[in-house]
Amino acid sequence: TGSMMSRMSAGRLKYVVISILVLCMGLYLYPDPFFRYMHEEGRWTVKSDRPIDGNISAVLRDAERRLTSSDSLDANDRFKVYICNSSWRLFLRTGGTKIGGAADVLFTRTFVLRESDINNNRLIPPAGTLSDEDARPLSYFFAHEAAHILQSRRYGRFVQFSPQWLR
């Protein structure tokens, strides 16, 4: 009876582990339930776990201005960004909390940004301030991560494994 119990326990454990992995992958691919607030404008869909400040339009216009210099940008390009004001949401999407943002070019072609002060066009850095904070406002991070998405559309989903000069 003991070995039958351990086989049943091992079988159950396997299904529990698989279920947890499937749930985590599902939340990674479709994190929308954690981001109640949304703003859509032009090519941008911004989702956040906190209300989105009205100044988001100015941030998006500046990000758009920064992107227009790219020859990879197409009139039909659309971007979906998740602003993670809570660190655990950022961790779920990136596996860390010490970054400004991260683009998922492999599965979803969406990107995440860390906690932000939209009203002041500022990304809130993980600790202290960014040394070049004036040169890298929140709109810079929008454009920067969007550029990674553009690269993956132009050069393929595995662009992150390409030579450094291409990235």
CSV table of C-alpha atoms in Angstrom, one decimal:
chain,number,residue,atom,x,y,z
A,1,THR,CA,0.0,0.0,0.0
A,2,GLY,CA,2.9,2.4,0.7
A,3,SER,CA,4.3,2.1,-2.8
A,4,MET,CA,0.8,2.5,-4.3
A,5,MET,CA,0.4,5.7,-2.2
A,6,SER,CA,3.8,7.0,-3.3
A,7,ARG,CA,2.9,6.3,-7.0
A,8,MET,CA,-0.4,8.2,-6.6
A,9,SER,CA,1.4,11.0,-4.8
A,10,ALA,CA,4.0,11.2,-7.5
A,11,GLY,CA,1.3,11.2,-10.2
A,12,ARG,CA,-0.6,13.9,-8.5
A,13,LEU,CA,2.5,16.0,-7.9
A,14,LYS,CA,3.3,15.7,-11.6
A,15,TYR,CA,-0.1,17.1,-12.5
A,16,VAL,CA,0.1,19.9,-10.0
A,17,VAL,CA,3.5,20.9,-11.4
A,18,ILE,CA,2.3,20.8,-14.9
A,19,SER,CA,-0.9,22.8,-14.0
A,20,ILE,CA,1.2,25.4,-12.3
A,21,LEU,CA,3.5,25.7,-15.3
A,22,VAL,CA,0.6,26.0,-17.7
A,23,LEU,CA,-1.0,28.6,-15.5
A,24,CYS,CA,2.3,30.6,-15.3
A,25,MET,CA,2.7,30.4,-19.1
A,26,GLY,CA,-0.9,31.5,-19.6
A,27,LEU,CA,-0.4,34.5,-17.4
A,28,TYR,CA,2.9,35.3,-19.1
A,29,LEU,CA,1.3,35.2,-22.6
A,30,TYR,CA,-1.9,37.0,-21.5
A,31,PRO,CA,-1.2,39.2,-18.4
A,32,ASP,CA,-4.2,41.5,-19.1
A,33,PRO,CA,-6.2,40.4,-16.0
A,34,PHE,CA,-3.5,42.0,-13.9
A,35,PHE,CA,-3.7,45.3,-15.8
A,36,ARG,CA,-7.2,46.9,-15.4
A,37,TYR,CA,-6.4,50.3,-16.8
A,38,MET,CA,-6.0,50.9,-20.5
A,39,HIS,CA,-5.3,53.8,-22.9
A,40,GLU,CA,-5.4,53.4,-26.6
A,41,GLU,CA,-4.0,56.1,-28.9
A,42,GLY,CA,-2.7,55.7,-32.5
A,43,ARG,CA,-0.5,52.7,-32.7
A,44,TRP,CA,-0.2,52.3,-28.9
A,45,THR,CA,-2.2,50.3,-26.4
A,46,VAL,CA,-1.0,51.0,-22.9
A,47,LYS,CA,-2.1,48.8,-20.0
A,48,SER,CA,-1.4,49.5,-16.4
A,49,ASP,CA,-2.1,48.2,-12.9
A,50,ARG,CA,-2.8,51.8,-11.8
A,51,PRO,CA,-4.9,54.5,-13.4
A,52,ILE,CA,-3.1,56.1,-16.4
A,53,ASP,CA,-2.4,59.8,-16.1
A,54,GLY,CA,-3.8,62.0,-18.8
A,55,ASN,CA,-0.3,63.1,-19.8
A,56,ILE,CA,0.2,59.8,-21.4
A,57,SER,CA,-0.7,61.4,-24.8
A,58,ALA,CA,2.4,63.7,-24.5
A,59,VAL,CA,4.6,60.7,-23.6
A,60,LEU,CA,3.3,58.7,-26.6
A,61,ARG,CA,3.7,61.7,-29.0
A,62,ASP,CA,7.4,62.0,-27.9
A,63,ALA,CA,7.9,58.2,-28.2
A,64,GLU,CA,6.4,58.4,-31.7
A,65,ARG,CA,8.7,61.2,-32.6
A,66,ARG,CA,11.7,59.2,-31.5
A,67,LEU,CA,10.5,56.1,-33.5
A,68,THR,CA,9.9,58.0,-36.8
A,69,SER,CA,13.7,58.0,-37.5
A,70,SER,CA,13.6,54.2,-37.8
A,71,ASP,CA,13.3,52.9,-41.3
A,72,SER,CA,11.8,49.7,-39.8
A,73,LEU,CA,8.7,51.6,-38.7
A,74,ASP,CA,5.6,50.9,-40.8
A,75,ALA,CA,2.3,52.7,-40.8
A,76,ASN,CA,0.6,49.5,-39.7
A,77,ASP,CA,2.9,48.8,-36.7
A,78,ARG,CA,1.1,48.6,-33.4
A,79,PHE,CA,2.6,48.3,-29.9
A,80,LYS,CA,1.2,46.9,-26.6
A,81,VAL,CA,2.9,47.9,-23.4
A,82,TYR,CA,2.3,47.0,-19.8
A,83,ILE,CA,3.3,49.4,-17.1
A,84,CYS,CA,4.1,47.4,-14.0
A,85,ASN,CA,3.8,49.8,-11.0
A,86,SER,CA,4.0,46.8,-8.7
A,87,SER,CA,7.3,45.0,-8.7
A,88,TRP,CA,5.8,41.5,-8.6
A,89,ARG,CA,4.1,42.1,-11.9
A,90,LEU,CA,7.4,43.2,-13.5
A,91,PHE,CA,9.1,40.1,-12.0
A,92,LEU,CA,6.4,37.8,-13.5
A,93,ARG,CA,7.1,39.2,-17.0
A,94,THR,CA,10.9,39.5,-16.8
A,95,GLY,CA,12.2,37.4,-14.0
A,96,GLY,CA,13.8,40.4,-12.4
A,97,THR,CA,13.1,43.9,-11.0
A,98,LYS,CA,16.3,45.8,-11.7
A,99,ILE,CA,15.4,46.8,-15.3
A,100,GLY,CA,13.7,49.8,-16.9
A,101,GLY,CA,11.8,47.7,-19.4
A,102,ALA,CA,11.9,44.5,-21.5
A,103,ALA,CA,10.5,43.5,-24.8
A,104,ASP,CA,9.3,40.0,-25.4
A,105,VAL,CA,10.2,39.4,-29.0
A,106,LEU,CA,9.9,35.6,-28.9
A,107,PHE,CA,6.3,35.0,-27.9
A,108,THR,CA,4.1,38.0,-27.6
A,109,ARG,CA,5.9,41.0,-29.2
A,110,THR,CA,4.7,43.1,-26.3
A,111,PHE,CA,6.9,45.0,-23.8
A,112,VAL,CA,6.8,45.9,-20.1
A,113,LEU,CA,8.1,49.0,-18.3
A,114,ARG,CA,8.7,49.4,-14.6
A,115,GLU,CA,6.9,51.9,-12.3
A,116,SER,CA,6.5,55.2,-14.1
A,117,ASP,CA,5.5,58.8,-13.3
A,118,ILE,CA,3.6,59.5,-16.5
A,119,ASN,CA,2.7,63.0,-15.5
A,120,ASN,CA,6.4,63.9,-15.5
A,121,ASN,CA,7.5,61.6,-18.4
A,122,ARG,CA,9.7,59.7,-16.0
A,123,LEU,CA,10.5,56.1,-15.4
A,124,ILE,CA,11.1,55.4,-11.7
A,125,PRO,CA,14.5,53.6,-11.5
A,126,PRO,CA,15.0,50.6,-9.3
A,127,ALA,CA,17.3,52.4,-6.9
A,128,GLY,CA,18.3,56.0,-6.8
A,129,THR,CA,18.1,57.8,-10.1
A,130,LEU,CA,19.4,57.1,-13.6
A,131,SER,CA,22.7,58.9,-14.3
A,132,ASP,CA,21.3,60.2,-17.6
A,133,GLU,CA,17.7,60.7,-16.5
A,134,ASP,CA,17.2,63.9,-18.5
A,135,ALA,CA,18.2,62.1,-21.7
A,136,ARG,CA,16.1,59.1,-21.0
A,137,PRO,CA,12.6,60.1,-20.1
A,138,LEU,CA,9.7,57.6,-20.0
A,139,SER,CA,9.1,58.3,-23.7
A,140,TYR,CA,12.6,57.1,-24.5
A,141,PHE,CA,11.9,53.7,-22.8
A,142,PHE,CA,8.6,53.4,-24.9
A,143,ALA,CA,10.6,54.1,-28.1
A,144,HIS,CA,13.5,51.9,-27.1
A,145,GLU,CA,11.4,48.8,-26.3
A,146,ALA,CA,9.2,49.4,-29.3
A,147,ALA,CA,12.4,49.4,-31.4
A,148,HIS,CA,13.2,45.9,-30.2
A,149,ILE,CA,9.7,44.8,-31.4
A,150,LEU,CA,10.4,46.4,-34.8
A,151,GLN,CA,13.7,44.5,-35.0
A,152,SER,CA,12.0,41.2,-34.3
A,153,ARG,CA,9.4,41.9,-36.9
A,154,ARG,CA,12.0,42.8,-39.5
A,155,TYR,CA,14.7,40.2,-38.7
A,156,GLY,CA,12.7,37.4,-37.0
A,157,ARG,CA,11.7,36.4,-33.5
A,158,PHE,CA,15.2,35.0,-32.8
A,159,VAL,CA,16.9,38.4,-33.4
A,160,GLN,CA,18.0,38.3,-29.7
A,161,PHE,CA,20.3,35.5,-30.6
A,162,SER,CA,21.8,37.4,-33.6
A,163,PRO,CA,25.2,38.9,-33.7
A,164,GLN,CA,25.7,42.0,-31.5
A,165,TRP,CA,26.0,44.4,-34.5
A,166,LEU,CA,22.5,43.4,-35.7
A,167,ARG,CA,21.0,43.9,-32.2
